[in-house]
Short mmCIF file of C-alpha atoms and ligand atoms in Angstrom, two decimals:
data_model
loop_
_atom_site.label_atom_id
_atom_site.label_comp_id
_atom_site.label_asym_id
_atom_site.label_seq_id
_atom_site.Cartn_x
_atom_site.Cartn_y
_atom_site.Cartn_z
CA MET X 1 -10.88 -18.23 0.87
CA THR X 2 -9.85 -21.68 -0.15
CA LYS X 3 -7.59 -23.86 1.97
CA SER X 4 -4.49 -22.54 0.20
CA GLY X 5 -5.58 -18.97 0.96
CA GLY X 6 -6.80 -18.13 -2.53
CA ALA X 7 -10.41 -17.52 -3.45
CA PRO X 8 -12.31 -18.90 -6.41
CA PRO X 9 -12.71 -16.51 -9.37
CA ALA X 10 -15.52 -14.05 -8.66
CA LYS X 11 -18.25 -12.64 -10.89
CA ALA X 12 -19.25 -9.38 -9.20
CA ASP X 13 -21.37 -8.14 -12.10
CA GLY X 14 -22.68 -11.57 -13.03
CA LYS X 15 -20.70 -11.61 -16.30
CA THR X 16 -17.00 -10.98 -15.85
CA GLU X 17 -14.74 -13.76 -14.65
CA TYR X 18 -11.93 -12.32 -12.55
CA ALA X 19 -8.64 -13.95 -11.58
CA SER X 20 -8.41 -15.38 -8.07
CA PRO X 21 -6.80 -13.09 -5.49
CA PRO X 22 -3.12 -13.75 -4.83
CA VAL X 23 -2.35 -16.28 -2.11
CA PRO X 24 -1.37 -14.40 1.10
CA THR X 25 1.89 -16.16 1.91
CA ARG X 26 5.58 -15.36 1.66
CA ALA X 27 6.06 -18.47 -0.48
CA ALA X 28 3.52 -17.12 -2.96
CA ALA X 29 5.25 -13.71 -2.88
CA MET X 30 8.55 -15.36 -3.78
CA ALA X 31 6.92 -17.34 -6.58
CA CYS X 32 5.28 -14.16 -7.92
CA LEU X 33 8.66 -12.38 -7.87
CA ASP X 34 10.45 -15.29 -9.60
CA ALA X 35 7.85 -15.34 -12.35
CA PHE X 36 8.06 -11.56 -12.83
CA VAL X 37 11.83 -10.92 -12.78
CA PRO X 38 12.43 -11.92 -16.44
CA ARG X 39 9.75 -9.35 -17.43
CA ALA X 40 10.98 -6.55 -15.13
CA GLY X 41 13.10 -4.79 -17.77
CA GLN X 42 11.95 -3.48 -21.13
CA ALA X 43 8.69 -5.46 -21.14
CA TYR X 44 7.65 -3.73 -17.93
CA ALA X 45 8.73 -0.27 -19.06
CA GLN X 46 6.79 -0.59 -22.31
CA GLY X 47 3.71 -2.35 -21.01
CA ARG X 48 3.13 -1.07 -17.49
CA ASN X 49 0.51 1.54 -18.43
CA THR X 50 -1.70 -0.89 -20.32
CA ALA X 51 -4.65 -2.12 -18.28
CA THR X 52 -5.39 -5.53 -19.73
CA ALA X 53 -8.84 -7.13 -19.35
CA PRO X 54 -9.60 -8.77 -15.97
CA GLY X 55 -7.97 -12.16 -15.70
CA GLN X 56 -5.38 -11.47 -18.44
CA GLN X 57 -1.66 -11.38 -17.70
CA GLY X 58 -0.46 -7.77 -17.89
CA ALA X 59 3.03 -6.28 -17.74
CA VAL X 60 2.94 -5.31 -14.06
CA SER X 61 4.22 -7.51 -11.25
CA GLY X 62 1.17 -7.92 -9.00
CA LEU X 63 3.55 -7.71 -6.03
CA SER X 64 1.93 -4.81 -4.19
CA PRO X 65 -0.13 -6.74 -1.58
CA TYR X 66 3.06 -8.62 -0.70
CA ILE X 67 5.35 -5.59 -0.53
CA ARG X 68 2.74 -3.57 1.34
CA HIS X 69 2.60 -6.15 4.14
CA ARG X 70 6.30 -6.87 3.85
CA LEU X 71 5.72 -10.51 3.15
CA ILE X 72 8.59 -9.60 0.86
CA THR X 73 10.76 -6.50 1.30
CA GLU X 74 11.68 -3.79 -1.16
CA ALA X 75 15.30 -5.00 -1.02
CA GLU X 76 14.28 -8.58 -1.77
CA VAL X 77 12.28 -7.42 -4.78
CA LEU X 78 14.92 -5.10 -6.20
CA ALA X 79 17.98 -7.34 -5.78
CA PRO X 80 17.07 -9.91 -8.47
CA VAL X 81 15.85 -7.15 -10.81
CA LEU X 82 19.19 -5.34 -10.53
CA GLU X 83 21.02 -8.60 -11.01
CA ARG X 84 19.04 -9.59 -14.09
CA HIS X 85 18.48 -6.23 -15.80
CA GLY X 86 20.80 -3.71 -14.16
CA PRO X 87 19.86 -0.17 -13.07
CA VAL X 88 19.32 1.18 -16.60
CA VAL X 89 17.04 -1.45 -18.16
CA GLY X 90 15.40 -2.04 -14.78
CA GLU X 91 14.97 1.71 -14.14
CA ALA X 92 11.20 1.93 -14.64
CA PHE X 93 10.46 -0.89 -12.19
CA ILE X 94 13.06 0.26 -9.66
CA ARG X 95 11.56 3.77 -9.74
CA GLU X 96 8.05 2.45 -9.03
CA VAL X 97 9.23 0.54 -5.97
CA PHE X 98 10.86 3.76 -4.73
CA TRP X 99 7.55 5.61 -5.24
CA ARG X 100 6.33 3.49 -2.38
CA SER X 101 9.28 4.42 -0.13
CA TYR X 102 8.80 8.06 -1.12
CA TRP X 103 5.10 8.12 -0.21
CA LYS X 104 5.82 6.36 3.09
CA GLY X 105 8.50 8.92 3.97
CA TRP X 106 6.37 11.87 2.85
CA LEU X 107 3.50 10.93 5.16
CA GLU X 108 5.83 9.95 7.99
CA LEU X 109 7.19 13.48 7.92
CA ARG X 110 3.67 14.96 7.86
CA PRO X 111 1.60 12.81 10.27
CA ALA X 112 -0.99 15.59 10.77
CA LEU X 113 -2.35 14.83 7.31
CA TRP X 114 -3.55 11.39 8.43
CA ASP X 115 -5.45 12.89 11.36
CA SER X 116 -7.01 15.61 9.22
CA TYR X 117 -8.03 12.97 6.63
CA LYS X 118 -9.86 10.97 9.32
CA ALA X 119 -11.63 14.08 10.63
CA ARG X 120 -12.70 15.15 7.13
CA LEU X 121 -13.96 11.66 6.32
CA ALA X 122 -16.03 11.61 9.53
CA ALA X 123 -17.57 14.96 8.55
CA CYS X 124 -18.45 13.70 5.04
CA GLN X 125 -20.09 10.63 6.52
CA GLN X 126 -22.63 12.85 8.25
CA ASP X 127 -23.90 13.96 4.84
CA ARG X 128 -26.47 11.30 3.90
CA ALA X 129 -27.13 12.52 0.37
CA LEU X 130 -23.42 12.62 -0.39
CA MET X 131 -22.83 9.14 1.01
CA ALA X 132 -25.80 7.75 -0.94
CA ARG X 133 -24.18 9.04 -4.16
CA ALA X 134 -20.82 7.57 -3.14
CA HIS X 135 -22.37 4.16 -2.39
CA GLN X 136 -24.19 4.23 -5.70
CA ALA X 137 -20.87 4.87 -7.47
CA MET X 138 -19.21 2.01 -5.57
CA ARG X 139 -22.07 -0.31 -6.56
CA GLY X 140 -21.19 0.49 -10.18
CA GLN X 141 -24.36 2.42 -10.93
CA THR X 142 -23.09 5.69 -12.42
CA GLY X 143 -23.93 4.87 -16.03
CA ILE X 144 -20.28 5.47 -17.04
CA ASP X 145 -19.47 1.99 -18.29
CA CYS X 146 -15.73 1.97 -17.56
CA PHE X 147 -16.17 3.35 -14.05
CA ASP X 148 -18.97 0.91 -13.26
CA ALA X 149 -16.90 -2.02 -14.51
CA TRP X 150 -13.94 -0.93 -12.35
CA ALA X 151 -16.15 -0.54 -9.28
CA HIS X 152 -17.30 -4.16 -9.79
CA GLU X 153 -13.72 -5.31 -10.37
CA LEU X 154 -12.44 -3.61 -7.21
CA THR X 155 -15.24 -5.16 -5.16
CA ALA X 156 -14.69 -8.63 -6.57
CA THR X 157 -10.90 -8.78 -6.57
CA GLY X 158 -9.58 -6.23 -4.04
CA THR X 159 -7.33 -4.70 -6.62
CA LEU X 160 -7.15 -2.48 -9.71
CA HIS X 161 -4.31 -1.76 -12.13
CA ASN X 162 -2.44 1.48 -11.30
CA HIS X 163 -3.68 3.28 -14.41
CA ILE X 164 -7.27 2.28 -13.59
CA ARG X 165 -6.82 3.60 -10.04
CA MET X 166 -5.76 6.93 -11.56
CA TRP X 167 -8.74 7.07 -13.97
CA PHE X 168 -11.13 5.91 -11.25
CA ALA X 169 -9.96 8.55 -8.76
CA SER X 170 -10.04 11.27 -11.41
CA ILE X 171 -13.57 10.43 -12.56
CA TRP X 172 -14.63 10.24 -8.90
CA CYS X 173 -13.29 13.74 -8.14
CA PHE X 174 -13.96 15.63 -11.36
CA THR X 175 -16.86 13.96 -13.19
CA LEU X 176 -18.87 12.58 -10.27
CA GLU X 177 -17.72 15.51 -8.10
CA LEU X 178 -17.40 13.35 -4.99
CA PRO X 179 -14.90 14.22 -2.23
CA TRP X 180 -11.55 12.49 -2.62
CA VAL X 181 -11.51 11.50 1.07
CA VAL X 182 -14.62 9.33 0.55
CA GLY X 183 -13.04 7.72 -2.52
CA ALA X 184 -9.84 7.04 -0.60
CA ASP X 185 -11.90 5.39 2.14
CA ALA X 186 -13.66 3.16 -0.42
CA PHE X 187 -10.21 2.08 -1.65
CA PHE X 188 -9.05 1.40 1.93
CA HIS X 189 -12.10 -0.78 2.46
CA HIS X 190 -11.52 -2.93 -0.61
CA LEU X 191 -7.83 -3.00 -1.50
CA LEU X 192 -5.68 -5.99 -0.59
CA ASP X 193 -2.70 -3.62 -0.71
CA ALA X 194 -4.50 -0.82 1.20
CA ASP X 195 -1.73 1.42 2.45
CA ALA X 196 -2.19 4.69 4.33
CA ALA X 197 0.53 6.60 2.49
CA SER X 198 0.26 5.18 -1.05
CA ASN X 199 -3.52 5.43 -1.13
CA LEU X 200 -4.04 8.75 0.62
CA LEU X 201 -1.28 10.57 -1.20
CA SER X 202 -2.19 9.11 -4.60
CA TRP X 203 -5.74 10.39 -4.18
CA ARG X 204 -4.36 13.83 -3.22
CA TRP X 205 -2.04 13.67 -6.22
CA VAL X 206 -4.93 12.92 -8.62
CA ALA X 207 -7.02 15.72 -7.06
CA GLY X 208 -4.23 18.27 -7.51
CA SER X 209 -3.41 18.84 -3.84
CA GLN X 210 -0.20 16.85 -3.53
CA THR X 211 1.63 18.78 -6.25
CA PRO X 212 -0.36 21.99 -5.81
CA GLY X 213 -2.29 22.88 -8.94
CA LYS X 214 -1.24 19.77 -10.88
CA HIS X 215 -4.14 17.34 -11.12
CA TYR X 216 -4.57 14.14 -13.06
CA VAL X 217 -7.36 14.39 -15.63
CA ALA X 218 -8.78 11.10 -16.99
CA ARG X 219 -9.31 11.47 -20.74
CA ALA X 220 -11.50 9.23 -22.88
CA ALA X 221 -8.82 8.91 -25.59
CA ASN X 222 -6.22 7.80 -23.05
CA ILE X 223 -8.64 5.27 -21.54
CA GLU X 224 -9.45 3.93 -25.01
CA THR X 225 -5.76 3.48 -25.83
CA TYR X 226 -4.68 1.87 -22.59
CA THR X 227 -7.71 -0.40 -22.20
CA GLN X 228 -7.03 -1.62 -25.74
CA GLY X 229 -10.40 -0.30 -26.92
CA ARG X 230 -12.51 -2.00 -24.25
CA PHE X 231 -13.75 1.39 -23.05
CA ALA X 232 -14.09 4.71 -24.85
CA PRO X 233 -16.14 7.07 -22.66
CA HIS X 234 -16.12 9.95 -25.16
CA GLY X 235 -18.35 12.82 -24.05
CA ARG X 236 -18.95 11.27 -20.61
CA LEU X 237 -16.03 12.75 -18.64
CA ASN X 238 -15.22 16.21 -17.40
CA GLU X 239 -11.91 16.71 -19.16
CA THR X 240 -11.43 20.37 -18.20
CA PRO X 241 -11.75 20.42 -14.40
CA ALA X 242 -9.98 22.78 -12.04
CA PRO X 243 -7.56 21.19 -9.56
CA ILE X 244 -8.63 20.77 -5.94
CA ILE X 245 -5.99 22.77 -4.13
CA GLU X 246 -5.34 22.09 -0.45
CA PRO X 247 -2.28 23.14 1.52
CA ASN X 248 0.50 20.67 2.25
CA PRO X 249 1.66 20.66 5.87
CA ALA X 250 5.32 21.55 6.43
CA PRO X 251 7.51 18.48 7.04
CA LEU X 252 8.77 17.63 10.49
CA PRO X 253 12.48 18.41 10.93
CA GLY X 254 13.20 14.67 10.90
CA LEU X 255 11.77 11.24 11.61
CA PRO X 256 10.65 10.49 15.16
CA THR X 257 13.51 8.82 17.02
CA ALA X 258 13.42 5.03 16.85
CA ALA X 259 14.50 3.20 20.01
CA PRO X 260 17.61 0.99 20.05
CA LEU X 261 17.15 -2.76 20.50
CA PRO X 262 16.18 -3.43 24.13
CA GLY X 263 17.79 -5.84 26.56
CA GLY X 264 15.98 -8.21 28.95
CA ARG X 265 13.23 -10.57 27.96
CA VAL X 266 11.91 -9.33 24.65
CA GLY X 267 8.85 -10.45 22.69
CA VAL X 268 8.34 -9.53 19.05
CA LEU X 269 4.93 -8.34 17.93
CA LEU X 270 4.61 -8.64 14.16
CA HIS X 271 1.78 -6.73 12.52
CA GLU X 272 0.21 -6.27 9.12
CA ASP X 273 2.59 -3.42 8.18
CA ASP X 274 5.63 -5.67 8.49
CA LEU X 275 5.45 -9.46 8.35
CA GLY X 276 9.06 -9.99 7.31
CA PHE X 277 10.23 -11.87 10.39
CA GLU X 278 13.11 -13.46 8.46
CA THR X 279 14.54 -10.09 7.45
CA LEU X 280 13.95 -8.11 10.67
CA GLU X 281 17.20 -6.52 11.79
CA LEU X 282 17.34 -7.92 15.34
CA GLY X 283 21.14 -7.92 15.70
CA GLY X 284 21.21 -11.60 16.66
CA MET X 285 18.64 -11.19 19.44
CA VAL X 286 16.44 -14.29 19.88
CA PRO X 287 12.94 -13.27 21.00
CA ALA X 288 11.44 -14.93 24.06
CA ALA X 289 8.03 -14.93 22.36
CA VAL X 290 6.48 -13.86 19.06
CA ALA X 291 2.89 -12.90 18.30
CA GLY X 292 1.05 -11.26 15.44
CA LEU X 293 -1.40 -8.36 15.43
CA ALA X 294 -4.06 -8.04 12.74
CA VAL X 295 -6.32 -4.98 12.73
CA PRO X 296 -7.64 -4.83 9.18
CA ASP X 297 -10.96 -3.33 10.27
CA ALA X 298 -9.17 -0.31 11.73
CA ARG X 299 -8.40 0.96 8.23
CA SER X 300 -11.82 2.50 7.69
CA PRO X 301 -15.03 3.36 9.57
CA GLN X 302 -16.62 0.64 7.37
CA GLY X 303 -13.84 -1.82 8.25
CA ALA X 304 -12.19 -3.98 5.62
CA SER X 305 -14.17 -5.87 2.99
CA ALA X 306 -14.57 -9.58 3.77
CA LEU X 307 -11.96 -10.35 1.09
CA ALA X 308 -9.40 -7.79 2.27
CA GLY X 309 -9.91 -8.62 5.97
CA ALA X 310 -9.45 -12.35 5.39
CA TRP X 311 -6.42 -11.71 3.16
CA THR X 312 -4.71 -9.66 5.86
CA ARG X 313 -5.42 -12.15 8.63
CA HIS X 314 -4.12 -15.01 6.47
CA ALA X 315 -0.96 -13.00 5.74
CA VAL X 316 -0.32 -12.43 9.47
CA GLN X 317 -1.04 -16.09 10.15
CA ASP X 318 1.45 -17.07 7.45
CA ALA X 319 4.15 -15.02 9.22
CA LEU X 320 3.34 -16.76 12.51
CA THR X 321 3.49 -20.17 10.87
CA ARG X 322 6.95 -19.31 9.53
CA VAL X 323 8.03 -18.12 12.98
CA GLY X 324 6.77 -21.42 14.41
CA ALA X 325 9.04 -23.29 12.03
CA CYS X 326 12.17 -21.66 13.49
CA LEU X 327 11.24 -20.84 17.12
CA GLU X 328 9.81 -23.01 19.84
CA GLY X 329 6.52 -22.12 21.51
CA LYS X 330 3.19 -20.85 20.30
CA SER X 331 2.94 -17.68 18.21
CA PRO X 332 -0.63 -16.47 18.57
CA LEU X 333 -2.59 -14.12 16.35
CA LEU X 334 -3.81 -11.31 18.65
CA THR X 335 -6.24 -8.43 18.71
CA PRO X 336 -5.12 -5.22 20.48
CA ASP X 337 -7.10 -6.28 23.57
CA ASP X 338 -4.98 -9.46 23.87
CA VAL X 339 -1.54 -7.86 23.69
CA CYS X 340 -1.03 -6.88 27.34
CA GLY X 341 -2.18 -10.28 28.58
CA TRP X 342 0.15 -12.04 26.13
CA ALA X 343 3.13 -9.89 27.13
CA ARG X 344 2.47 -10.41 30.85
CA ALA X 345 1.97 -14.16 30.50
CA ALA X 346 5.27 -14.40 28.61
CA GLY X 347 7.03 -12.42 31.39
CA LEU X 348 8.31 -9.81 28.93
CA ASP X 349 10.32 -6.71 29.80
CA ALA X 350 9.74 -5.25 26.35
CA VAL X 351 7.54 -5.75 23.31
CA LEU X 352 9.43 -4.96 20.13
CA THR X 353 7.45 -4.22 17.00
CA PRO X 354 8.68 -3.45 13.51
CA TRP X 355 8.04 0.27 12.94
CA ALA X 356 4.45 0.89 11.89
CA PRO X 357 4.40 3.93 9.62
CA VAL X 358 1.68 6.58 9.95
CA GLY X 359 -1.67 4.80 9.54
CA TRP X 360 -4.11 2.60 11.38
CA VAL X 361 -1.59 0.07 12.75
CA ALA X 362 0.48 2.87 14.27
CA ASP X 363 -2.74 4.28 15.78
CA GLU X 364 -3.44 0.91 17.42
CA LEU X 365 0.13 0.57 18.70
CA ASN X 366 0.00 4.09 20.14
CA ARG X 367 -3.10 3.07 22.09
CA LEU X 368 -1.23 0.03 23.48
CA GLU X 369 1.73 1.99 24.78
CA GLN X 370 0.10 3.22 27.99
CA PRO X 371 -1.45 -0.10 29.17
CA LEU X 372 1.83 -1.88 28.46
CA ALA X 373 3.76 0.78 30.38
CA ALA X 374 1.32 0.40 33.29
CA ALA X 375 2.31 -3.29 33.35
CA GLY X 376 6.00 -2.29 33.37
CA ILE X 377 6.54 -3.39 29.77
CA HIS X 378 8.22 -1.10 27.22
CA LEU X 379 6.86 -0.84 23.71
CA ILE X 380 9.83 -0.50 21.37
CA ARG X 381 9.33 0.40 17.71
CA HIS X 382 12.22 -0.72 15.56
CA ARG X 383 12.85 0.87 12.15
CA ARG X 384 14.54 -0.95 9.30
CA ALA X 385 17.63 0.50 7.62
CA TRP X 386 15.61 0.82 4.37
CA ASP X 387 13.07 3.15 5.93
CA GLU X 388 15.63 4.98 8.08
CA THR X 389 17.58 5.81 4.92
CA CYS X 390 14.80 6.53 2.42
CA TRP X 391 12.14 8.33 4.43
CA PRO X 392 14.07 11.46 5.50
CA LEU X 393 14.70 12.19 1.80
CA ALA X 394 10.98 12.67 1.08
CA GLN X 395 11.17 16.39 1.82
CA ARG X 396 9.87 17.69 -1.51
CA GLY X 397 8.53 16.18 -4.74
CA PHE X 398 9.33 12.75 -6.19
CA PHE X 399 11.61 14.26 -8.82
CA ALA X 400 13.93 15.53 -6.10
CA PHE X 401 13.68 12.18 -4.26
CA LYS X 402 14.41 10.14 -7.36
CA THR X 403 17.84 11.75 -7.84
CA HIS X 404 18.87 9.82 -4.70
CA ILE X 405 17.97 6.39 -6.14
CA PRO X 406 21.46 5.44 -7.41
CA ALA X 407 23.01 6.33 -4.04
CA LEU X 408 20.22 4.53 -2.18
CA LEU X 409 20.78 1.37 -4.21
CA ALA X 410 24.53 1.57 -3.59
CA LYS X 411 23.97 1.96 0.14
CA LEU X 412 21.06 -0.44 0.67
CA LEU X 413 22.03 -3.21 -1.77
CA PRO X 414 25.84 -2.98 -1.70
CA ASP X 415 26.49 -6.66 -2.35
CA THR X 416 24.00 -7.24 -5.16
CA PRO X 417 25.73 -7.84 -8.48
CA ARG X 418 24.36 -5.55 -11.21
CA SER X 419 23.79 -6.60 -14.77
CA SER X 420 25.46 -4.07 -17.06
CA HIS X 421 22.63 -4.15 -19.65
CA ALA X 422 22.20 -0.69 -21.08
C1 FAD G 501 -5.61 6.38 -6.36
C2 FAD G 501 -4.51 5.39 -6.11
C3 FAD G 501 -4.50 4.65 -4.94
C4 FAD G 501 -3.46 3.75 -4.68
N1 FAD G 501 -3.48 3.04 -3.50
C5 FAD G 501 -2.45 2.19 -3.22
C6 FAD G 501 -2.44 1.47 -2.00
O1 FAD G 501 -3.33 1.59 -1.14
N2 FAD G 501 -1.40 0.61 -1.78
C7 FAD G 501 -0.38 0.45 -2.68
O2 FAD G 501 0.53 -0.33 -2.42
N3 FAD G 501 -0.37 1.15 -3.83
C8 FAD G 501 -1.37 2.01 -4.14
N4 FAD G 501 -1.37 2.70 -5.32
C9 FAD G 501 -0.20 2.56 -6.21
C10 FAD G 501 -0.33 1.49 -7.29
O3 FAD G 501 -1.54 1.60 -7.97
C11 FAD G 501 -0.17 0.06 -6.78
O4 FAD G 501 0.96 -0.05 -5.95
C12 FAD G 501 -0.01 -0.82 -8.02
O5 FAD G 501 -1.24 -0.92 -8.69
C13 FAD G 501 0.56 -2.09 -7.66
O6 FAD G 501 0.50 -3.04 -8.71
P1 FAD G 501 1.79 -3.90 -9.01
O7 FAD G 501 2.35 -4.50 -7.79
O8 FAD G 501 1.43 -4.80 -10.14
O9 FAD G 501 2.76 -2.72 -9.48
P2 FAD G 501 4.10 -2.70 -10.30
O10 FAD G 501 3.91 -1.74 -11.42
O11 FAD G 501 4.61 -4.04 -10.65
O12 FAD G 501 5.09 -1.97 -9.29
C14 FAD G 501 5.96 -2.65 -8.37
C15 FAD G 501 5.76 -2.13 -6.97
O13 FAD G 501 6.06 -0.74 -6.90
C16 FAD G 501 5.18 -0.10 -5.98
N5 FAD G 501 4.40 0.89 -6.73
C17 FAD G 501 4.10 0.88 -8.04
N6 FAD G 501 3.42 1.99 -8.40
C18 FAD G 501 3.28 2.71 -7.27
C19 FAD G 501 2.68 3.96 -6.97
N7 FAD G 501 2.09 4.71 -7.92
N8 FAD G 501 2.72 4.40 -5.69
C20 FAD G 501 3.32 3.67 -4.73
N9 FAD G 501 3.93 2.49 -4.96
C21 FAD G 501 3.90 2.02 -6.21
C22 FAD G 501 4.27 -1.18 -5.41
O14 FAD G 501 4.83 -1.64 -4.20
C23 FAD G 501 4.34 -2.24 -6.48
O15 FAD G 501 4.08 -3.54 -6.01
C24 FAD G 501 -2.40 3.60 -5.61
C25 FAD G 501 -2.42 4.36 -6.79
C26 FAD G 501 -3.46 5.23 -7.04
C27 FAD G 501 -3.44 6.03 -8.32
#
């Protein structure tokens, strides 16, 4: 990474020049949003499926690594879009942001799926021949030119356009006949926006497990159209596969109870799932200490790629720098092993963390609960109103969830003026 947090353009296949990764700061997130808002209406709706060539400006926002780490919140992203375009012209973009909230809620209500994913991945990793084929695919050596190019692009940049992620996952499952759990793990390793719910459930959705029997089939003609003719893998793809049907666990009756804000001497532990210190709903409480937790390598048995790991640590560091600008005292970047010592040294009664949804950060926080309790320190997980309101609605499919969007916007962004563009 360069001093500003960005990296020079990479050439993973020796030929293609990719754009630099986004800079992992809240200031860069705000700049990205400002630049995108004018394009968030019709231009987005019409152009969002087109996967432009690497390095070219497409119609999508590029906000996902920022939203995923909450360097910027869903509310902060949607407010200016509503103001500029209104709920009708801005509908396509607004809906995509709610896909994220939907996936987060869906997994939160079915945490067993995360554990079964990890167990299945561990079993696959015992199969040497299978893993050799998967590694070969990730090195871009399948002989399917589009897939190989996307494998190089993912490795070099830590991201892929949404439509490419869909094609990639579909080719992985149905043409290469590799297990989706291994593909999901490869995405976790590389993606700057790696997110337990969005990644896992999107892979299940492509495979045909999420909406039982409905799978996403990558077709050469569709790839040709939406890559503007760069790729046309006619005759190379399995376009008539059967879906991979797996049962969906029943949802929990509700979200796990979130604790109220504690009294006493409270320290805030920010983490890579929520770096929005400025927008945390602390009810006026001023923390006695603030620290940050970065565990990017916990996302996968192979850890995070060098690019994704550095990006995440820089993002956490950016949050701590911002905290330092408004609170006195040092705000250190911690590993899980440091947390108890930090809390004790600061004389804390409680460590408050933003809620970590089901995934590797929540796993790490769960492991910290007992040693903190042994030191007489409570670990309090605090959920934002956005999540508290959206997640319980993820009971069934997205189409049922999406009917709630107008009411959710009215409740969660009551003061945002709406453009009346139709
Ligand atoms: C197989 C597969 C794996 C994926 N893994 C991830 C992941 O690990 N993390 C992640 O954030 N997204 C994931 N996605 C969703 C999507 O591809 C990315 O969010 C998208 O590419 C982000 O680009 P953008 O910010 O330019 O999106 P835009 O089109 O500008 O959308 C705006 C925002 O809406 C949200 N969003 C858009 N599409 C989706 C979607 N399909 N699901 C959930 N949220 C969405 C993102 O927060 C995004 O920043 C995955 C999709 C697939 C098919």
